[in-house]
């Protein structure tokens, strides 16, 4: 909409922009089109728009044929949007975007996030909607210029800080352009800027433990002017040596270290606790015949390399609401890295029975004990990776103590979301889980 149209519309629907809701409406149609074009929307996309307002961006997203979920807090604007776009591809949700349950987005094949964010909560929205691991593959956001500068900042600049590193650990952030206050009605007090955020490739950065990284970075930037060696004395006692190994001046301040150097430094502070490749080379598995009768045992590499029939367990752990806990496999796993998998799973090792393995895996991977019941036995086939699998179920509310070398992340999901997710993005899952999920669906009520 043009400025005059926005003005007239606001009068017609008797809305005067609410400052506390960050209501600054974009009236430059060329800019709106340019912004939407940057997301390269297509009919295969599911675009989530935060704070659609009067629909300045919504109009062009819909034009592309994409489906749109628009989350708007102001009820008056929700009604206006529903009238303005009688389009079956648009769903307008009345609510606070901060309360939105992102898990539902995993059930959509490709999700993009677009928004001219309300500035009073833009950092909270940014952190919420970029929480890792994310179902979103591309973010295009209008932010206050200062904030856009901070999240896209390079080392050695005054904008570079803990926020830059927290976001950049998982994402690439591009500062696309500055947007003057004059393109909005009413004009905000500050200029804006438009950024594009994309996920990093899985092996783009060296092995690291995000928790340690965040803790160190926050501590390092807590007093920008101080030298790091005075701030990180406790975390890294052998400072000179660590600085030499990572390759920076021991007198450096936080802003002088690159992302890669911060990662290397945080790994120095946890020396001995490896998050890196875990090949479990010494494991020996039970080997069986086509009827699951014991033949003997063999090293892991031989079992997998020669497609020997062997035994495994998968565990589905549910919480009180009936949600299923899924784990995202560690990026350092030799098989199916970064794919989503059962709550816990593992091979039957030499001398073990299925039930013993199930209890052991539960403790090793999730750090808990729980009563487990058998649900179904899956026959050995190429699809199970030549495993006979016993699927178990159990109940636990968490929290879990996840085995970091095995698991990157874990979360409970409503089963109806998992059912849609499996159909929409089967490649997100380890094949063993897909087989177990199918078997559990056949069990119906039992699971
Ligand atoms: N996208 C429109 C545009 O470009 O003209 C409006 C952008 S305006 C800066 C921000 C919008 O977010 C407003 O419509 C406001 O009502 C809405 N909003 C504010 N807080 C919100 C929240 N917590 N959740 C969802 N929408 C919110």
Short mmCIF file of C-alpha atoms and ligand atoms in Angstrom, two decimals:
data_model
loop_
_atom_site.label_atom_id
_atom_site.label_comp_id
_atom_site.label_asym_id
_atom_site.label_seq_id
_atom_site.Cartn_x
_atom_site.Cartn_y
_atom_site.Cartn_z
CA UNK A 1 0.00 0.00 0.00
CA UNK A 2 1.04 3.56 -0.67
CA UNK A 3 1.31 6.12 2.11
CA UNK A 4 -2.07 7.67 1.28
CA UNK A 5 -3.74 4.24 1.22
CA UNK A 6 -2.26 3.26 4.59
CA UNK A 7 -3.42 6.54 6.05
CA UNK A 8 -6.93 6.07 4.66
CA UNK A 9 -7.09 2.41 5.72
CA UNK A 10 -6.04 3.17 9.27
CA UNK A 11 -8.74 5.83 9.48
CA UNK A 12 -11.33 3.52 7.97
CA UNK A 13 -10.64 0.67 10.39
CA UNK A 14 -10.18 3.19 13.21
CA UNK A 15 -6.71 2.13 14.13
CA UNK A 16 -4.07 4.52 15.24
CA UNK A 17 -0.65 2.85 15.30
CA UNK A 18 0.28 1.59 18.75
CA UNK A 19 3.84 2.47 19.68
CA UNK A 20 4.08 -0.22 22.36
CA UNK A 21 3.31 -2.83 19.68
CA UNK A 22 6.04 -1.47 17.42
CA UNK A 23 3.51 -0.56 14.73
CA UNK A 24 5.38 1.16 11.92
CA UNK A 25 3.81 0.30 8.61
CA UNK A 26 5.89 0.04 5.45
CA UNK A 27 4.53 2.24 2.64
CA UNK A 28 7.22 1.75 0.00
CA UNK A 29 5.81 -0.91 -2.31
CA UNK A 30 9.03 -1.28 -4.30
CA UNK A 31 10.93 -1.99 -1.13
CA UNK A 32 8.26 -4.45 0.03
CA UNK A 33 8.55 -6.29 -3.28
CA UNK A 34 12.36 -6.26 -3.08
CA UNK A 35 12.25 -7.71 0.45
CA UNK A 36 9.92 -10.53 -0.54
CA UNK A 37 11.95 -11.26 -3.69
CA UNK A 38 15.02 -11.83 -1.50
CA UNK A 39 13.26 -14.84 0.01
CA UNK A 40 12.73 -16.31 -3.49
CA UNK A 41 9.29 -17.55 -2.52
CA UNK A 42 7.70 -20.34 -4.54
CA UNK A 43 4.50 -22.40 -4.34
CA UNK A 44 6.47 -25.10 -2.47
CA UNK A 45 7.29 -22.74 0.38
CA UNK A 46 5.59 -22.28 3.69
CA UNK A 47 6.33 -18.72 4.75
CA UNK A 48 5.88 -17.66 8.35
CA UNK A 49 5.41 -13.92 8.64
CA UNK A 50 5.79 -12.26 12.02
CA UNK A 51 3.77 -9.09 12.52
CA UNK A 52 2.07 -8.75 9.10
CA UNK A 53 0.41 -5.46 10.11
CA UNK A 54 -1.67 -4.27 7.16
CA UNK A 55 -0.11 -6.84 4.83
CA UNK A 56 2.65 -4.81 3.11
CA UNK A 57 4.80 -7.94 2.68
CA UNK A 58 1.97 -10.49 2.83
CA UNK A 59 0.59 -9.21 -0.48
CA UNK A 60 3.75 -10.06 -2.39
CA UNK A 61 4.39 -13.37 -0.62
CA UNK A 62 0.90 -14.52 -1.60
CA UNK A 63 1.51 -13.38 -5.17
CA UNK A 64 4.34 -15.95 -5.39
CA UNK A 65 1.94 -18.81 -4.66
CA UNK A 66 3.57 -19.69 -1.32
CA UNK A 67 1.44 -20.63 1.65
CA UNK A 68 1.62 -18.08 4.44
CA UNK A 69 1.17 -18.28 8.18
CA UNK A 70 0.93 -14.74 9.52
CA UNK A 71 1.15 -14.19 13.28
CA UNK A 72 -0.27 -10.84 14.41
CA UNK A 73 -0.83 -9.67 17.96
CA UNK A 74 -3.29 -6.87 17.24
CA UNK A 75 -6.81 -8.33 16.83
CA UNK A 76 -7.98 -5.33 14.77
CA UNK A 77 -5.28 -6.00 12.19
CA UNK A 78 -6.05 -9.71 12.19
CA UNK A 79 -9.62 -8.94 11.15
CA UNK A 80 -8.46 -6.45 8.55
CA UNK A 81 -6.02 -8.98 7.03
CA UNK A 82 -8.62 -11.73 6.88
CA UNK A 83 -10.91 -9.38 4.95
CA UNK A 84 -8.18 -7.97 2.75
CA UNK A 85 -6.87 -11.33 1.56
CA UNK A 86 -9.62 -13.85 1.01
CA UNK A 87 -6.95 -16.37 0.06
CA UNK A 88 -6.99 -19.99 1.09
CA UNK A 89 -3.19 -19.98 1.12
CA UNK A 90 -3.13 -17.49 3.99
CA UNK A 91 -3.72 -18.36 7.61
CA UNK A 92 -3.75 -15.41 9.99
CA UNK A 93 -3.14 -16.38 13.59
CA UNK A 94 -4.03 -13.96 16.35
CA UNK A 95 -1.37 -14.19 19.01
CA UNK A 96 2.01 -13.27 20.35
CA UNK A 97 4.78 -14.60 18.11
CA UNK A 98 6.86 -15.16 21.24
CA UNK A 99 4.36 -17.88 22.28
CA UNK A 100 4.36 -19.64 18.92
CA UNK A 101 5.18 -23.36 19.07
CA UNK A 102 7.90 -23.79 16.46
CA UNK A 103 7.72 -27.58 16.61
CA UNK A 104 4.71 -27.60 14.26
CA UNK A 105 6.94 -26.20 11.48
CA UNK A 106 8.93 -29.44 11.24
CA UNK A 107 5.82 -30.90 9.60
CA UNK A 108 6.17 -28.53 6.60
CA UNK A 109 8.57 -29.47 3.78
CA UNK A 110 10.28 -26.05 3.45
CA UNK A 111 9.85 -23.14 5.82
CA UNK A 112 11.03 -19.55 5.41
CA UNK A 113 10.62 -16.80 7.95
CA UNK A 114 9.94 -13.23 6.96
CA UNK A 115 9.20 -10.23 9.08
CA UNK A 116 9.43 -6.56 9.63
CA UNK A 117 9.79 -7.19 13.32
CA UNK A 118 8.25 -5.11 16.09
CA UNK A 119 11.39 -3.57 17.53
CA UNK A 120 10.41 -3.68 21.20
CA UNK A 121 10.92 -7.48 21.18
CA UNK A 122 13.12 -8.03 18.13
CA UNK A 123 16.04 -9.60 19.99
CA UNK A 124 13.73 -12.04 21.83
CA UNK A 125 12.01 -12.91 18.54
CA UNK A 126 15.34 -13.34 16.77
CA UNK A 127 16.70 -15.69 19.44
CA UNK A 128 13.47 -17.67 19.62
CA UNK A 129 13.09 -18.15 15.87
CA UNK A 130 16.76 -19.01 15.31
CA UNK A 131 16.92 -21.51 18.17
CA UNK A 132 18.95 -24.50 17.01
CA UNK A 133 18.00 -26.99 15.59
CA UNK A 134 15.46 -25.14 13.52
CA UNK A 135 12.81 -26.25 11.03
CA UNK A 136 13.41 -22.96 9.18
CA UNK A 137 15.84 -22.83 6.25
CA UNK A 138 15.93 -19.09 5.55
CA UNK A 139 15.25 -15.94 7.59
CA UNK A 140 14.73 -12.46 6.14
CA UNK A 141 14.29 -9.88 8.81
CA UNK A 142 13.95 -6.15 9.13
CA UNK A 143 15.59 -5.06 12.38
CA UNK A 144 16.83 -1.89 14.00
CA UNK A 145 20.01 -0.98 12.15
CA UNK A 146 22.08 -1.28 15.30
CA UNK A 147 20.86 -4.79 15.98
CA UNK A 148 21.37 -5.86 12.35
CA UNK A 149 24.94 -4.57 12.59
CA UNK A 150 25.55 -6.45 15.81
CA UNK A 151 24.40 -9.86 14.58
CA UNK A 152 26.29 -9.54 11.28
CA UNK A 153 29.43 -7.96 12.76
CA UNK A 154 32.98 -9.06 11.94
CA UNK A 155 35.81 -9.34 14.52
CA UNK A 156 37.62 -6.17 15.47
CA UNK A 157 34.60 -3.89 15.00
CA UNK A 158 32.74 -2.12 17.78
CA UNK A 159 29.51 -3.96 16.87
CA UNK A 160 31.13 -7.36 17.35
CA UNK A 161 30.04 -8.94 20.62
CA UNK A 162 28.53 -11.94 22.37
CA UNK A 163 25.31 -11.64 20.33
CA UNK A 164 27.26 -11.76 17.03
CA UNK A 165 28.99 -14.96 18.08
CA UNK A 166 25.91 -16.63 19.57
CA UNK A 167 24.02 -16.17 16.29
CA UNK A 168 26.99 -16.78 13.99
CA UNK A 169 27.88 -20.09 15.65
CA UNK A 170 24.93 -21.66 13.83
CA UNK A 171 24.16 -19.17 11.06
CA UNK A 172 25.61 -16.96 8.37
CA UNK A 173 24.24 -13.45 8.65
CA UNK A 174 24.31 -10.99 5.73
CA UNK A 175 23.58 -7.30 6.19
CA UNK A 176 21.69 -6.60 2.95
CA UNK A 177 20.79 -2.93 3.20
CA UNK A 178 19.93 -0.02 5.40
CA UNK A 179 16.31 1.14 5.33
CA UNK A 180 15.53 4.77 6.24
CA UNK A 181 12.84 5.60 8.80
CA UNK A 182 10.99 7.59 6.12
CA UNK A 183 9.53 4.46 4.45
CA UNK A 184 7.34 3.78 7.49
CA UNK A 185 4.17 5.31 8.85
CA UNK A 186 4.64 6.50 11.53
CA UNK A 187 8.38 7.00 11.20
CA UNK A 188 10.33 5.07 13.86
CA UNK A 189 13.00 6.87 15.90
CA UNK A 190 15.80 4.82 14.35
CA UNK A 191 16.84 3.57 10.95
CA UNK A 192 16.30 -0.06 10.08
CA UNK A 193 18.25 -2.67 8.19
CA UNK A 194 17.43 -5.83 6.41
CA UNK A 195 19.35 -9.08 7.03
CA UNK A 196 19.41 -12.54 5.50
CA UNK A 197 20.21 -15.49 7.75
CA UNK A 198 21.06 -18.98 6.49
CA UNK A 199 22.15 -22.11 8.36
CA UNK A 200 25.81 -23.08 8.33
CA UNK A 201 26.79 -26.35 6.68
CA UNK A 202 27.17 -29.20 9.20
CA UNK A 203 30.95 -29.46 8.91
CA UNK A 204 31.70 -25.79 8.31
CA UNK A 205 33.12 -25.29 11.80
CA UNK A 206 35.47 -27.49 13.84
CA UNK A 207 34.08 -29.73 16.63
CA UNK A 208 32.84 -27.75 19.62
CA UNK A 209 30.54 -27.83 22.59
CA UNK A 210 28.03 -24.97 22.24
CA UNK A 211 27.38 -24.67 25.99
CA UNK A 212 31.05 -24.17 26.79
CA UNK A 213 31.38 -21.78 23.85
CA UNK A 214 28.44 -19.61 25.01
CA UNK A 215 29.68 -19.53 28.61
CA UNK A 216 33.18 -18.48 27.59
CA UNK A 217 31.99 -15.86 25.09
CA UNK A 218 29.61 -14.26 27.61
CA UNK A 219 32.34 -14.15 30.24
CA UNK A 220 34.86 -12.80 27.69
CA UNK A 221 32.58 -9.95 26.60
CA UNK A 222 31.34 -9.13 30.13
CA UNK A 223 33.89 -6.29 30.29
CA UNK A 224 34.88 -5.38 26.75
CA UNK A 225 37.83 -3.21 27.67
CA UNK A 226 39.56 -5.74 29.83
CA UNK A 227 42.10 -8.16 28.45
CA UNK A 228 40.71 -11.64 28.13
CA UNK A 229 43.42 -13.18 30.25
CA UNK A 230 42.03 -11.32 33.27
CA UNK A 231 38.45 -12.36 32.53
CA UNK A 232 39.05 -16.01 31.70
CA UNK A 233 41.66 -16.83 34.33
CA UNK A 234 39.47 -19.47 35.95
CA UNK A 235 38.32 -21.09 32.71
CA UNK A 236 41.78 -21.18 31.10
CA UNK A 237 44.55 -21.27 33.71
CA UNK A 238 47.40 -21.86 31.21
CA UNK A 239 46.58 -18.71 29.27
CA UNK A 240 49.86 -18.03 27.43
CA UNK A 241 50.00 -21.58 26.17
CA UNK A 242 46.35 -21.57 25.03
CA UNK A 243 46.80 -18.23 23.23
CA UNK A 244 49.89 -19.61 21.47
CA UNK A 245 48.05 -22.74 20.38
CA UNK A 246 44.99 -20.88 19.13
CA UNK A 247 47.17 -18.20 17.56
CA UNK A 248 46.34 -14.84 19.12
CA UNK A 249 48.14 -12.19 21.15
CA UNK A 250 47.90 -13.14 24.87
CA UNK A 251 46.95 -9.50 25.59
CA UNK A 252 43.92 -9.67 23.26
CA UNK A 253 40.47 -8.37 24.13
CA UNK A 254 37.28 -10.31 23.38
CA UNK A 255 36.48 -8.45 20.16
CA UNK A 256 39.81 -9.36 18.57
CA UNK A 257 39.12 -13.10 18.39
CA UNK A 258 37.37 -14.60 15.37
CA UNK A 259 34.57 -17.15 15.65
CA UNK A 260 37.01 -19.96 14.87
CA UNK A 261 39.41 -18.71 17.57
CA UNK A 262 36.60 -18.55 20.14
CA UNK A 263 35.70 -22.14 19.25
CA UNK A 264 39.32 -23.24 19.59
CA UNK A 265 39.64 -21.39 22.90
CA UNK A 266 36.48 -22.95 24.31
CA UNK A 267 37.79 -26.37 23.33
CA UNK A 268 41.03 -25.57 25.22
CA UNK A 269 38.99 -24.89 28.33
CA UNK A 270 37.46 -28.35 28.16
CA UNK A 271 40.55 -30.30 27.15
CA UNK A 272 39.98 -33.99 27.63
CA UNK A 273 36.21 -33.86 27.15
CA UNK A 274 35.91 -34.73 23.50
CA UNK A 275 32.88 -33.78 21.40
CA UNK A 276 34.67 -34.84 18.26
CA UNK A 277 34.37 -37.95 16.15
CA UNK A 278 33.37 -40.97 18.19
CA UNK A 279 33.93 -44.12 16.17
CA UNK A 280 33.50 -46.59 19.01
CA UNK A 281 35.97 -48.80 17.15
CA UNK A 282 36.41 -51.31 19.96
CA UNK A 283 32.75 -52.36 20.22
CA UNK A 284 31.80 -55.96 19.44
CA UNK A 285 28.27 -56.89 18.43
CA UNK A 286 26.28 -60.07 18.68
CA UNK A 287 25.93 -61.70 15.24
CA UNK A 288 22.86 -63.81 14.42
CA UNK A 289 21.34 -65.90 11.61
CA UNK A 290 18.18 -65.19 9.62
CA UNK A 291 16.05 -66.51 12.51
CA UNK A 292 17.81 -64.30 15.07
CA UNK A 293 19.68 -67.27 16.54
CA UNK A 294 23.08 -66.52 18.00
CA UNK A 295 26.06 -67.23 15.75
CA UNK A 296 28.79 -65.42 17.67
CA UNK A 297 30.15 -61.90 17.67
CA UNK A 298 32.27 -59.57 15.54
CA UNK A 299 33.79 -56.09 15.69
CA UNK A 300 31.49 -53.18 14.79
CA UNK A 301 33.37 -52.39 11.57
CA UNK A 302 33.07 -55.98 10.33
CA UNK A 303 29.37 -56.21 11.20
CA UNK A 304 28.54 -53.03 9.30
CA UNK A 305 31.11 -53.51 6.53
CA UNK A 306 29.94 -57.04 5.66
CA UNK A 307 26.22 -56.58 6.31
CA UNK A 308 26.20 -59.26 9.01
CA UNK A 309 22.84 -59.79 10.69
CA UNK A 310 22.92 -58.37 14.20
CA UNK A 311 20.65 -57.09 16.97
CA UNK A 312 19.59 -53.62 18.07
CA UNK A 313 17.08 -51.90 20.30
CA UNK A 314 15.13 -48.67 19.78
CA UNK A 315 13.41 -46.86 22.63
CA UNK A 316 10.46 -44.48 22.42
CA UNK A 317 10.18 -42.39 25.56
CA UNK A 318 6.95 -40.44 26.06
CA UNK A 319 6.10 -37.70 28.54
CA UNK A 320 2.82 -37.39 30.43
CA UNK A 321 1.23 -35.53 27.51
CA UNK A 322 1.98 -38.43 25.18
CA UNK A 323 4.75 -36.51 23.36
CA UNK A 324 7.63 -38.52 21.95
CA UNK A 325 11.22 -37.60 22.77
CA UNK A 326 13.36 -37.51 19.62
CA UNK A 327 17.11 -37.14 19.55
CA UNK A 328 19.13 -35.46 16.82
CA UNK A 329 22.20 -37.60 16.29
CA UNK A 330 25.58 -35.99 16.85
CA UNK A 331 27.34 -34.59 13.79
CA UNK A 332 30.33 -36.78 14.68
CA UNK A 333 28.49 -40.10 14.40
CA UNK A 334 29.93 -42.37 11.70
CA UNK A 335 26.41 -43.37 10.60
CA UNK A 336 23.50 -41.00 9.90
CA UNK A 337 25.02 -37.87 11.48
CA UNK A 338 22.58 -35.07 12.31
CA UNK A 339 19.50 -37.13 11.49
CA UNK A 340 16.61 -37.36 13.95
CA UNK A 341 16.27 -40.70 15.67
CA UNK A 342 14.43 -42.64 18.39
CA UNK A 343 14.73 -41.39 22.00
CA UNK A 344 17.62 -43.84 22.42
CA UNK A 345 18.92 -46.74 20.36
CA UNK A 346 21.89 -49.05 20.22
CA UNK A 347 23.37 -52.39 19.31
CA UNK A 348 23.24 -55.55 21.36
CA UNK A 349 26.84 -56.12 22.37
CA UNK A 350 28.63 -59.40 23.02
CA UNK A 351 27.07 -61.31 25.92
CA UNK A 352 23.99 -59.06 26.17
CA UNK A 353 20.28 -59.78 25.80
CA UNK A 354 17.89 -57.26 24.18
CA UNK A 355 16.39 -56.13 27.52
CA UNK A 356 19.81 -55.48 29.02
CA UNK A 357 20.85 -53.41 26.01
CA UNK A 358 17.66 -51.34 26.23
CA UNK A 359 18.27 -50.48 29.90
CA UNK A 360 21.94 -49.73 29.21
CA UNK A 361 21.24 -47.45 26.24
CA UNK A 362 18.64 -45.53 28.23
CA UNK A 363 21.17 -44.83 30.92
CA UNK A 364 24.09 -44.14 28.58
CA UNK A 365 22.25 -41.89 26.12
CA UNK A 366 19.62 -40.12 28.25
CA UNK A 367 21.09 -40.63 31.73
CA UNK A 368 17.90 -42.11 33.19
CA UNK A 369 16.32 -45.35 34.35
CA UNK A 370 12.70 -46.15 33.48
CA UNK A 371 10.44 -49.13 33.17
CA UNK A 372 10.49 -50.33 29.57
CA UNK A 373 7.96 -52.53 27.80
CA UNK A 374 8.40 -54.31 24.50
CA UNK A 375 6.25 -52.94 21.66
CA UNK A 376 7.21 -54.75 18.47
CA UNK A 377 9.97 -56.80 16.91
CA UNK A 378 11.15 -55.67 13.47
CA UNK A 379 12.50 -58.28 11.06
CA UNK A 380 16.05 -57.97 9.81
CA UNK A 381 16.30 -56.41 6.33
CA UNK A 382 18.30 -53.96 4.29
CA UNK A 383 15.96 -51.22 5.53
CA UNK A 384 16.91 -51.85 9.17
CA UNK A 385 20.61 -52.01 8.21
CA UNK A 386 20.57 -55.83 8.73
CA UNK A 387 19.38 -55.45 12.31
CA UNK A 388 16.70 -57.34 14.18
CA UNK A 389 15.20 -54.55 16.24
CA UNK A 390 13.18 -54.76 19.41
CA UNK A 391 11.24 -51.55 19.92
CA UNK A 392 10.55 -50.56 23.53
CA UNK A 393 8.47 -47.83 25.08
CA UNK A 394 8.75 -46.06 28.41
CA UNK A 395 7.63 -42.91 30.18
CA UNK A 396 9.71 -40.09 31.59
CA UNK A 397 9.28 -36.35 31.94
CA UNK A 398 12.95 -35.50 31.66
CA UNK A 399 15.11 -33.56 32.05
CA UNK A 400 17.69 -35.87 30.56
CA UNK A 401 21.43 -35.90 30.81
CA UNK A 402 22.18 -36.37 27.11
CA UNK A 403 25.39 -38.12 26.03
CA UNK A 404 27.12 -35.30 24.16
CA UNK A 405 29.25 -37.54 21.98
CA UNK A 406 26.12 -39.30 20.71
CA UNK A 407 23.41 -36.66 20.73
CA UNK A 408 23.41 -33.11 19.40
CA UNK A 409 19.96 -32.19 20.71
CA UNK A 410 16.77 -33.76 22.01
CA UNK A 411 13.17 -32.63 22.33
CA UNK A 412 9.64 -33.91 22.97
CA UNK A 413 7.26 -33.69 19.99
CA UNK A 414 3.50 -34.29 19.79
CA UNK A 415 3.02 -37.55 17.88
CA UNK A 416 0.68 -35.92 15.31
CA UNK A 417 3.55 -33.57 14.39
CA UNK A 418 5.97 -36.50 14.09
CA UNK A 419 3.47 -38.30 11.82
CA UNK A 420 3.26 -35.30 9.46
CA UNK A 421 7.00 -34.60 9.71
CA UNK A 422 7.87 -38.16 8.68
CA UNK A 423 5.75 -37.70 5.55
CA UNK A 424 6.91 -34.17 4.75
CA UNK A 425 10.65 -34.64 5.38
CA UNK A 426 11.54 -38.35 5.56
CA UNK A 427 15.20 -37.52 4.87
CA UNK A 428 15.40 -35.82 8.27
CA UNK A 429 15.26 -39.22 9.98
CA UNK A 430 17.59 -42.16 10.48
CA UNK A 431 16.22 -45.17 8.54
CA UNK A 432 15.98 -47.31 11.72
CA UNK A 433 13.66 -44.75 13.29
CA UNK A 434 11.41 -44.67 10.22
CA UNK A 435 11.01 -48.44 10.41
CA UNK A 436 10.23 -48.27 14.13
CA UNK A 437 7.77 -45.42 13.59
CA UNK A 438 5.94 -47.46 10.95
CA UNK A 439 5.84 -50.46 13.29
CA UNK A 440 4.54 -48.29 16.13
CA UNK A 441 1.81 -46.85 13.90
CA UNK A 442 0.68 -50.40 13.15
CA UNK A 443 0.50 -51.06 16.88
CA UNK A 444 -2.04 -48.20 17.07
CA UNK A 445 -3.39 -47.99 20.60
CA UNK A 446 -0.60 -50.07 22.08
CA UNK A 447 1.86 -47.23 21.64
N1 LIG B 1 4.75 -6.13 8.37
C1 LIG B 1 4.06 -4.87 8.49
C2 LIG B 1 4.73 -3.85 7.60
O1 LIG B 1 5.85 -4.10 7.16
O2 LIG B 1 4.13 -2.82 7.34
C3 LIG B 1 4.00 -4.38 9.93
C4 LIG B 1 5.32 -4.27 10.62
S1 LIG B 1 5.26 -3.50 12.20
C5 LIG B 1 6.92 -2.97 12.36
C6 LIG B 1 5.20 -4.80 13.37
C7 LIG B 1 3.90 -5.60 13.44
O3 LIG B 1 4.05 -6.61 14.46
C8 LIG B 1 2.67 -4.81 13.84
O4 LIG B 1 1.61 -5.14 13.00
C9 LIG B 1 2.37 -5.27 15.27
O5 LIG B 1 1.00 -5.20 15.62
C10 LIG B 1 2.87 -6.68 15.24
N2 LIG B 1 3.28 -7.20 16.54
C11 LIG B 1 3.74 -6.54 17.61
N3 LIG B 1 4.07 -7.37 18.60
C12 LIG B 1 3.82 -8.61 18.15
C13 LIG B 1 3.94 -9.89 18.71
N4 LIG B 1 4.43 -10.07 19.95
N5 LIG B 1 3.58 -10.97 17.98
C14 LIG B 1 3.10 -10.80 16.71
N6 LIG B 1 2.96 -9.60 16.13
C15 LIG B 1 3.31 -8.52 16.84
#
